[in-house]
Structure formats: structure tokens, C-alpha cells
mmCIF file of C-alpha atoms in Angstrom:
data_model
loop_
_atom_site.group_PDB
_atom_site.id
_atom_site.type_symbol
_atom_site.label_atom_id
_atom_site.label_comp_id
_atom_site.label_asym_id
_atom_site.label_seq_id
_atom_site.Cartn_x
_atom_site.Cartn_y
_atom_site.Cartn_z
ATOM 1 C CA UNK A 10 158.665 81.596 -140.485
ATOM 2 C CA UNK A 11 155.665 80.808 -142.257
ATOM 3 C CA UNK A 12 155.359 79.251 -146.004
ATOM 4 C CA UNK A 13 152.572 78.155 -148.801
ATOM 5 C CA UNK A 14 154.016 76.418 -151.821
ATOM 6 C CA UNK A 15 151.667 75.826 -154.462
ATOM 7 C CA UNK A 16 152.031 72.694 -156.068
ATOM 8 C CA UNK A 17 152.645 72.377 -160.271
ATOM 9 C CA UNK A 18 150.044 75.301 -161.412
ATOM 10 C CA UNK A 19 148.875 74.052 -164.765
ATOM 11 C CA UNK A 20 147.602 76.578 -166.985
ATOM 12 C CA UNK A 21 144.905 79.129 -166.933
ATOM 13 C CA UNK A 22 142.702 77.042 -164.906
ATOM 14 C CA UNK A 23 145.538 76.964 -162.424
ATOM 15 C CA UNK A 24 146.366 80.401 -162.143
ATOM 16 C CA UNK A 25 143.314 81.664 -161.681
ATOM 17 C CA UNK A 26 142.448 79.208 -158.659
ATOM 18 C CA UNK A 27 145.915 79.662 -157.313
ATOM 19 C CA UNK A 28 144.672 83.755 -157.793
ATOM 20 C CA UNK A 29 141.116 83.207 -156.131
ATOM 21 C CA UNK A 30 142.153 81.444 -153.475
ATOM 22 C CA UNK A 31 145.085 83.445 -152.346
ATOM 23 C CA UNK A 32 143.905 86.058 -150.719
ATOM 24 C CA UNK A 33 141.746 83.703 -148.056
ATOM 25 C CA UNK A 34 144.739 81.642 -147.725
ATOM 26 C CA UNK A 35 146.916 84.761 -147.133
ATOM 27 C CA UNK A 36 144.368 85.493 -144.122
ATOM 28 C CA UNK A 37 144.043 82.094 -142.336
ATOM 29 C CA UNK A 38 148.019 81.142 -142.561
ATOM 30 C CA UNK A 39 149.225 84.296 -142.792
ATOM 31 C CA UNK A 40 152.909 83.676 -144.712
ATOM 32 C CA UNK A 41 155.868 85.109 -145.107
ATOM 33 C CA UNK A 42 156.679 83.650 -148.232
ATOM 34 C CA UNK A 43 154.948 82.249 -151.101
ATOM 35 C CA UNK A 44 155.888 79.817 -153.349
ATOM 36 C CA UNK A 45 154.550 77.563 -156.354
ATOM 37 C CA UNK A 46 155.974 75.268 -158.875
ATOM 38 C CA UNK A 47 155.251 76.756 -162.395
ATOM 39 C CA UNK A 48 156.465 74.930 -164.995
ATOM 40 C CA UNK A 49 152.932 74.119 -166.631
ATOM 41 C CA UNK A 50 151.555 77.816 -166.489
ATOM 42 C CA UNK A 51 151.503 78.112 -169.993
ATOM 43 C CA UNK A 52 148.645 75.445 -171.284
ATOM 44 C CA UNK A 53 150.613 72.704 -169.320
ATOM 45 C CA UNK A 54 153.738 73.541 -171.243
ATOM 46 C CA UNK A 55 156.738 75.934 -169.688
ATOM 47 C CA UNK A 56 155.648 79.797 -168.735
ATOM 48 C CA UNK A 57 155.793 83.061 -170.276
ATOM 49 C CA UNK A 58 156.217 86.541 -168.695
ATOM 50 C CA UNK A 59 152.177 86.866 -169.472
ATOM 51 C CA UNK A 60 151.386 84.099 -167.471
ATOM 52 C CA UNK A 61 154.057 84.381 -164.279
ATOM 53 C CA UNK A 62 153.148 88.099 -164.188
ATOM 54 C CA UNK A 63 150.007 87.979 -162.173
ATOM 55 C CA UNK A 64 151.411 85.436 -159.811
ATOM 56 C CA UNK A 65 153.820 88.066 -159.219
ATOM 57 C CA UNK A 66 151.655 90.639 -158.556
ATOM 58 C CA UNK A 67 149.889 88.953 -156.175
ATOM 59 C CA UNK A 68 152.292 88.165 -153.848
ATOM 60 C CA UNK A 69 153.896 85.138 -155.062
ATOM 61 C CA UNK A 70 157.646 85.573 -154.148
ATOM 62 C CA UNK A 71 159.433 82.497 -156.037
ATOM 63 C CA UNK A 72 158.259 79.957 -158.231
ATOM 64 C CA UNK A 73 160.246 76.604 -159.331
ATOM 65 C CA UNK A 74 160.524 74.752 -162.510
ATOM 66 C CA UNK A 75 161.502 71.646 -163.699
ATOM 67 C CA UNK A 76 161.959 69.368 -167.210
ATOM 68 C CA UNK A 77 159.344 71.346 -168.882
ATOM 69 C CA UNK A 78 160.546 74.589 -167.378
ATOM 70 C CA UNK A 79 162.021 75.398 -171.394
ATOM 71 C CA UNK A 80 159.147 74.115 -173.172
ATOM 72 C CA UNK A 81 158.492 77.292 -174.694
ATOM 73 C CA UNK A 82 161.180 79.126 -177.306
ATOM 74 C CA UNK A 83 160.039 82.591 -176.939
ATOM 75 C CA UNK A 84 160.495 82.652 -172.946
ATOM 76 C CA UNK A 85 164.057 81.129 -172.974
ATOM 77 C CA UNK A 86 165.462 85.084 -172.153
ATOM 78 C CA UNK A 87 162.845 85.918 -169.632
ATOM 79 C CA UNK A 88 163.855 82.763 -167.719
ATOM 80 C CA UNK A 89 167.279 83.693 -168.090
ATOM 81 C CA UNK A 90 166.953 87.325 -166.573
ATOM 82 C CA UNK A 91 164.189 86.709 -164.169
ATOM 83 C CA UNK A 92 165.844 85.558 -161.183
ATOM 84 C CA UNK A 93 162.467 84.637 -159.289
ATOM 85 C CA UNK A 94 162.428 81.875 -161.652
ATOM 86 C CA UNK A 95 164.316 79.209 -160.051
ATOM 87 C CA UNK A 96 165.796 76.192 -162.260
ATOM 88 C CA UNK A 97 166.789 72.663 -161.393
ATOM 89 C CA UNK A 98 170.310 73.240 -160.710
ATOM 90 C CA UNK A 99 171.671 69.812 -161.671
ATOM 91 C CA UNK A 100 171.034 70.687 -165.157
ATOM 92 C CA UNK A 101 173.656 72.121 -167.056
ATOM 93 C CA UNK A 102 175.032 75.703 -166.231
ATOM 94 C CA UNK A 103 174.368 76.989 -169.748
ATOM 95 C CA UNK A 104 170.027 76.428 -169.067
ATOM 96 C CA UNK A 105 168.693 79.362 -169.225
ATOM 97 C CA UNK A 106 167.262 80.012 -165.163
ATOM 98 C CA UNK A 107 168.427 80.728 -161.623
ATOM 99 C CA UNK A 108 170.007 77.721 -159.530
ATOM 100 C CA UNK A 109 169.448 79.409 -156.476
ATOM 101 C CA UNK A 110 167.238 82.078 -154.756
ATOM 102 C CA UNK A 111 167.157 83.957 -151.792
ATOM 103 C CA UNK A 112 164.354 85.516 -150.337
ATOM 104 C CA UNK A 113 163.683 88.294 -148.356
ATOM 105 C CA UNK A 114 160.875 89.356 -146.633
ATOM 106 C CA UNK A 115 160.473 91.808 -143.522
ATOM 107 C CA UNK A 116 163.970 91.331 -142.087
ATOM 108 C CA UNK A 117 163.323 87.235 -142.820
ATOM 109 C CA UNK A 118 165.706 85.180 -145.469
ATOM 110 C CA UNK A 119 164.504 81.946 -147.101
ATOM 111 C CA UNK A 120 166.903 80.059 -149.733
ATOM 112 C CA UNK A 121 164.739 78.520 -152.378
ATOM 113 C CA UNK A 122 166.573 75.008 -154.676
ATOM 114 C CA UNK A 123 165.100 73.192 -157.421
ATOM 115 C CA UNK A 124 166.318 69.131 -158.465
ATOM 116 C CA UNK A 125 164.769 67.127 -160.709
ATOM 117 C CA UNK A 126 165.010 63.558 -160.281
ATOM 118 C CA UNK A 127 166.301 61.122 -162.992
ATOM 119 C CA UNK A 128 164.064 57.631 -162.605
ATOM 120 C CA UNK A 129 161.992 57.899 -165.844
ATOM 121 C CA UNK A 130 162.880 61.628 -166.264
ATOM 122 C CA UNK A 131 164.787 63.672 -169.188
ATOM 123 C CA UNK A 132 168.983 63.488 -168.445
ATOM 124 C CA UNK A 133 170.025 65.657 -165.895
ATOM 125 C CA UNK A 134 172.920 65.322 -163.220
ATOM 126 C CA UNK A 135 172.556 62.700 -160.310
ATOM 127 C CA UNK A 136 170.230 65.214 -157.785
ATOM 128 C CA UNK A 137 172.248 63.437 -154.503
ATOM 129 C CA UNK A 138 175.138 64.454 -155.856
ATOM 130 C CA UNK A 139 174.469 67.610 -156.863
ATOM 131 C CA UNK A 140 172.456 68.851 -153.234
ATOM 132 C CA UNK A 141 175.584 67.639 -152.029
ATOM 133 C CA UNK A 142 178.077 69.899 -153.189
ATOM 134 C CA UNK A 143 175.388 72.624 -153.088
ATOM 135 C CA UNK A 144 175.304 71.837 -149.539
ATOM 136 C CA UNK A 145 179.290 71.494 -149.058
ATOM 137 C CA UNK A 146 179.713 75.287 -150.730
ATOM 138 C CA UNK A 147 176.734 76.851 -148.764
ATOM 139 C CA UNK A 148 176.927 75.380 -145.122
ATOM 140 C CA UNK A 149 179.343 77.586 -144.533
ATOM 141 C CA UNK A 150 177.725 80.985 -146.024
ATOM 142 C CA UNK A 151 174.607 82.649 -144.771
ATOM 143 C CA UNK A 152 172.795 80.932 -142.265
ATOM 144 C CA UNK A 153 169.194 80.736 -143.099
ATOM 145 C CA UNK A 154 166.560 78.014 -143.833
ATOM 146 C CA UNK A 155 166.249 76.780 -147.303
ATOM 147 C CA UNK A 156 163.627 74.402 -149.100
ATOM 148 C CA UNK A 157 163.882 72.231 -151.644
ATOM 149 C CA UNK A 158 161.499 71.444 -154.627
ATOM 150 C CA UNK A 159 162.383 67.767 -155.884
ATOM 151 C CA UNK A 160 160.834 67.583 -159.039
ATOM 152 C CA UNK A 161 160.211 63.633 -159.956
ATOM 153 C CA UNK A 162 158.745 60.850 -161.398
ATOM 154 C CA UNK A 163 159.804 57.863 -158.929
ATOM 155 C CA UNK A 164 158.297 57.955 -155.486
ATOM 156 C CA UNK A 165 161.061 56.159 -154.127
ATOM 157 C CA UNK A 166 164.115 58.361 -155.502
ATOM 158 C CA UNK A 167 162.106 61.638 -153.772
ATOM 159 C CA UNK A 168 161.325 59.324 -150.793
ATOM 160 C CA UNK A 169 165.704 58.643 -150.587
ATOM 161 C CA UNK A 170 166.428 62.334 -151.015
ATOM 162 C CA UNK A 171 164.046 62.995 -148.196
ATOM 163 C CA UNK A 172 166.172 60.918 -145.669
ATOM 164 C CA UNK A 173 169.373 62.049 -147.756
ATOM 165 C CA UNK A 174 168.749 65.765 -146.697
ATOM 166 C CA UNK A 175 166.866 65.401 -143.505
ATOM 167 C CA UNK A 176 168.995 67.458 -140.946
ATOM 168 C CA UNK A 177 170.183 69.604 -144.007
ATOM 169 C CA UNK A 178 167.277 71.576 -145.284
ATOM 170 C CA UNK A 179 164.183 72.892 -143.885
ATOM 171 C CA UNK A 180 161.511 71.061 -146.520
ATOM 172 C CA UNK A 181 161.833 68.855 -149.477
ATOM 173 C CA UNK A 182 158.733 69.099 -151.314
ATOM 174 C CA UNK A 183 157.802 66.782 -154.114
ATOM 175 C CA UNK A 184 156.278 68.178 -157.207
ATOM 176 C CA UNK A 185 155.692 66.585 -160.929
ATOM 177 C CA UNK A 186 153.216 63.809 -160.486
ATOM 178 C CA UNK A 187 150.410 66.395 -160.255
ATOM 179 C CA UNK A 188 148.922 63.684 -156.946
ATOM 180 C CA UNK A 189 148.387 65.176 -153.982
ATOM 181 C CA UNK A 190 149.908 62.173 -151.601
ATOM 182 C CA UNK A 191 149.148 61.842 -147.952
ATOM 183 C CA UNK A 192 152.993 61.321 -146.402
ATOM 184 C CA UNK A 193 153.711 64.729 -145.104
ATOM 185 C CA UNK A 194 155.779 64.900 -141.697
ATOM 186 C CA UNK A 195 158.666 65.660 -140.244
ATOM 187 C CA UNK A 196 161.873 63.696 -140.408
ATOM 188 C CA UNK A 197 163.834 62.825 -137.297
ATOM 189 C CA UNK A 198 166.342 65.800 -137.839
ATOM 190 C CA UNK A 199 163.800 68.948 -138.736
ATOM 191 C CA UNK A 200 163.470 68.404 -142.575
ATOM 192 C CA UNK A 201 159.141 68.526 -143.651
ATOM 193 C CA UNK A 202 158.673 66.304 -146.299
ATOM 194 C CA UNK A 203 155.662 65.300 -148.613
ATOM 195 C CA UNK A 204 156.375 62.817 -151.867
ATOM 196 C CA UNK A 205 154.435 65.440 -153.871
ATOM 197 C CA UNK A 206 152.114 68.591 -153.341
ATOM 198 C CA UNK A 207 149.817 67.841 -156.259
ATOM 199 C CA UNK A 208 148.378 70.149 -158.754
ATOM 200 C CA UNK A 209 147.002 73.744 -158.598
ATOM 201 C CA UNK A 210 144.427 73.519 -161.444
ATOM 202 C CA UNK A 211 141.471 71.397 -162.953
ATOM 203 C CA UNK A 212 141.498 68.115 -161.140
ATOM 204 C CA UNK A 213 138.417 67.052 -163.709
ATOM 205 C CA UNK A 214 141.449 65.907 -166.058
ATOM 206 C CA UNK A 215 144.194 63.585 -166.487
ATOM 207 C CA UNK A 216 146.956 65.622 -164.638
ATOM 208 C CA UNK A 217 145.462 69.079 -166.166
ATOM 209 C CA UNK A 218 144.565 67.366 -169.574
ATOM 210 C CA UNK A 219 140.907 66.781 -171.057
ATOM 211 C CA UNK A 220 139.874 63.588 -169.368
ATOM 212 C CA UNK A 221 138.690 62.025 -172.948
ATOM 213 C CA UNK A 222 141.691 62.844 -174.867
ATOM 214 C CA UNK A 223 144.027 60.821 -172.589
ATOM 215 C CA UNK A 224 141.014 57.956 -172.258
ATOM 216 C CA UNK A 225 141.058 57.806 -175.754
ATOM 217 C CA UNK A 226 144.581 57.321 -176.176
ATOM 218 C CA UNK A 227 145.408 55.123 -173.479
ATOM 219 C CA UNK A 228 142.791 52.733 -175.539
ATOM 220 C CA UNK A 229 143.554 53.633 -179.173
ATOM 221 C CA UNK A 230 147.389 54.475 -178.910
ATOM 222 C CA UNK A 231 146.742 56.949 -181.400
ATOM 223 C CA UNK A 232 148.463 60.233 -180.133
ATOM 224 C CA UNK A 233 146.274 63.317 -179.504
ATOM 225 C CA UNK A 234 146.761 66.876 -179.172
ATOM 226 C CA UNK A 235 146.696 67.706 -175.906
ATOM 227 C CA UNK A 236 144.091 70.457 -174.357
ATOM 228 C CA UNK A 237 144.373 71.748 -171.171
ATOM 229 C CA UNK A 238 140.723 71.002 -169.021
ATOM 230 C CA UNK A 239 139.145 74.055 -167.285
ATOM 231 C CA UNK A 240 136.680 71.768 -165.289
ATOM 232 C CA UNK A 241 136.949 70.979 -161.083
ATOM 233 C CA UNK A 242 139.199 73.727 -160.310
ATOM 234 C CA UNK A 243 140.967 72.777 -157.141
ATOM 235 C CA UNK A 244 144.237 73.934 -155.391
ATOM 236 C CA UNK A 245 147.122 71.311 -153.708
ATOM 237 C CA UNK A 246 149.521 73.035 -151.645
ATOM 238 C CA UNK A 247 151.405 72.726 -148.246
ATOM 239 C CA UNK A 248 151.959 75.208 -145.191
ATOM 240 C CA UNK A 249 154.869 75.087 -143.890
ATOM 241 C CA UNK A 250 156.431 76.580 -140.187
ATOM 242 C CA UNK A 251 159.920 77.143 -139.421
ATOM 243 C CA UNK A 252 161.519 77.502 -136.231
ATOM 244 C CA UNK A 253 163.727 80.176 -135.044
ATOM 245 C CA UNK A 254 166.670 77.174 -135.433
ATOM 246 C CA UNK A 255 165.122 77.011 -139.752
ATOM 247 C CA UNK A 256 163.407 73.419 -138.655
ATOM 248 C CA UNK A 257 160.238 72.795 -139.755
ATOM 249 C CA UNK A 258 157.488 72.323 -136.883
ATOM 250 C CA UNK A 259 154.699 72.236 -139.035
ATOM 251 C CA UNK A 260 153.557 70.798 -142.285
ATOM 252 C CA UNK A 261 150.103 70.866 -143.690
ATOM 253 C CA UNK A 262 148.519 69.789 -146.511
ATOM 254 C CA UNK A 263 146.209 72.554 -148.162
ATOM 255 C CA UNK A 264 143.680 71.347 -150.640
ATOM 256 C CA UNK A 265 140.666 73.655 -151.655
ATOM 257 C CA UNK A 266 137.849 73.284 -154.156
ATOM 258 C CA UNK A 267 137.448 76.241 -156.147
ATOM 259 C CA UNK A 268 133.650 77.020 -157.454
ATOM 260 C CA UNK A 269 132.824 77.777 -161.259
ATOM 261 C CA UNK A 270 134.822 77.023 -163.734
ATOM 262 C CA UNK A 271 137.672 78.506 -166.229
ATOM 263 C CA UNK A 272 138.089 78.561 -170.364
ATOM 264 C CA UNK A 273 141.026 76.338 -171.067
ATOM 265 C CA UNK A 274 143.736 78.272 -172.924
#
């Protein structure tokens, strides 16, 4: 089994080079299933049905979220009733989103899970605890591969759940730093991990922001409105390869320059 996952795609300079770039990484790594983190598709701020739509149509088969999954009001029912949308399932059970997807693709099955971590993060349920009882009510259901985007702040809490579900899943993928890091491998038991994908949008920024509005606060400490950059368009992602067993034997980084640039909106 063969699998791209798109790390945090932040706003319209994200989805369109997650959108040029697909169909040349569709030819050279050839997946069965295509994934991407999409909590910042709207302007860096939660999704709409506008924005996720093309994704969809272009073969993207699942994306994640995380805290800022919400961020938007007028989307809380399409998260709710689109079940490609997959939630961080230790939040409560009353969030609008799906805990848990399954994919299916040409007679292949893929189980999709979303944490978020809680080091310097919103509230949420301890993520340990919760892949645990996932794990304890699923081990014995369908048998098929499943990967996990941890969705975190602290290196070292994504870094424990790695060894804490090595054996267990196929992939823990970290995502919410927006910084591509260069850890990927394979644990001792046939789990991939990477600390964090990175960010699928303008990398001329401060994590998808203007450059100069964060500068400027960062000296002045006078808050800014935020605008989304549509400068150095570049996509993070990994490639991931299963075995027949659902153990990953492969895990590469993908990271691509995309020419031109985008209108930030």
C-alpha cells in the first residue's frame, strides 16, 4: 500500500500548490491513498466546504484536523456530516467531526486517526490514553493498517507517542508546527514516524503568515491582524509504503518548490 499525506495546507496558497503538484506526484509515487492535514485551508483558520471541495475532487481521499479544525462558525455542520473530515478524537464526543475513518480504495482498506497533543495546546483528553482504548476496542475488529496524525506543539510528547504506538499502527505523523523536520524512520516494531510533515503552502512567511506582520510583533508586542502570505509556494509531505503485514517499509520525505506565486485570501 502506497500513501502521500500532505502536511497542514494553509490557505489558498496551499491548496493550490498541494493542486499543482498533485498530479506529478500522483505519477512518480503512484498512491493508493491520499491524505493532508487541513485545518488552515481557510486563510490559516479552520475549512469550509469551498475550500475542501477541490481537494476532493482531485483525489484527496481524507484530510485531518486539529485545534483550529472549528475555527470557523459557518462550517461547524459540514464538519459534522462530512465524514472525510476526520477530528481529533480525544476531544469531546459532542465536536462536531469524524473520530475515525476508513478508507477504501481498489479492494485496499486504510483506517485514518487524528490526536492532538496537550503540551502548550488548547484542553483536550490525555492522547496516550485515548489511542489506547481506541486501540483496546479496535484490535480486535477489522484487520487493516491505520495511521495516525498527532497534531502537536511539543516535540517530545509526539516523539513519546511515537515509541508508545510503535508495533500498533502503521505511521504516526506529526503535523502543527508547520517545520518540515528531518527524523523520519521506522521504529523497531513497523510504525513510520516523522515529528512533523511541515506545511503545504507559502514558506516566504512565518508558518503561512506575512513575514513582516509577525516581525513586527515579535518586536512591538502590539497584536496584528494576521494575513495569510502567497509568496515561496512550496509543498511538505511524506510517502509512505505498507507491507502486506500493514508495516511501514518506507518513509520519505517529499518537499517541492512550486514556481509563481498565489493572491493571499
Amino acid at each position: 500500500m502506497r500513501i502521500i499525506f500532505f502536511g497542514d495546507v494553509y490557505g489558498k496558497a496551499g491548496r493550490e500548490a498541494l493542486l499543482s503538484s498533485l498530479p506529478g506526484l500522483k505519477d512518480e509515487f503512484r498512491p493508493d491513498f491520499i491524505l493532508a492535514n487541513a485545518e488552515n485551508l481557510a486563510d490559516g483558520k479552520g475549512l469550509t466546504e469551498k475550500t475542501l471541495y477541490p481537494l476532493l475532487q482531485a483525489g484527496v481521499h481524507a484530510v485531518t484536523g486539529g485545534n483550529h479544525l472549528w475555527d470557523r462558525a459557518e462550517s461547524l455542520s459540514y464538519i459534522a456530516n462530512q465524514n472525510k473530515i476526520i477530528k481529533p478524537r480525544n476531544y469531546p464526543e459532542i465536536t462536531p467531526g469524524n473520530p475515525y475513518g476508513v478508507l477504501e480504495n481498489e479492494g485496499l482498506k486504510l483506517g485514518i486517526i487524528s490526536l492532538c497533543g496537550q503540551i502548550y495546546m488548547p484542553p483536550c483528553d490525555n492522547p496516550f490514553t485515548s489511542l489506547q482504548n481506541f486501540w483496546d476496542h479496535q484490535k480486535d475488529k477489522e484487520d487493516m493498517p491505520i495511521i495516525l496524525d498527532i497534531h502537536a506543539e511539543s516535540t517530545s510528547e509526539k516523539r513519546a507517542l511515537g515509541w508508545f504506538a510503535d508495533g500498533k499502527l502503521a505511521a504516526v505523523l506529526g503535523t502543527h508546527t508547520h517545520i518540515q523536520t528531518a527524523d523520519e524512520e521506522i521504529l523497531p516494531q513497523g510504525t513510520a514516524y516523522i515529528t512533523d510533515i511541515g506545511m503545504t503552502g507559502s514558506h516566504d512567511s512565518v508558518i503561512g503568515v506575512r513575514k513582516e506582520i509577525i516581525v513586527n510583533k515579535l518586536i512591538s508586542c502590539i497584536p496584528s491582524r494576521y494575513e495569510s502570505s502567497h509568496l515561496g509556494l512550496q509543498v511538505n509531505a511524506v510517502f509512505l509504503e505498507l507491507d502486506n503485514q500493514g508495516k511501514a517499509c518506507k518513509i520519505e520525505r517529499i518537499r517541492r518548490i512550486i514556481e509563481g506565486e498565489t493572491n493571499a485570501e
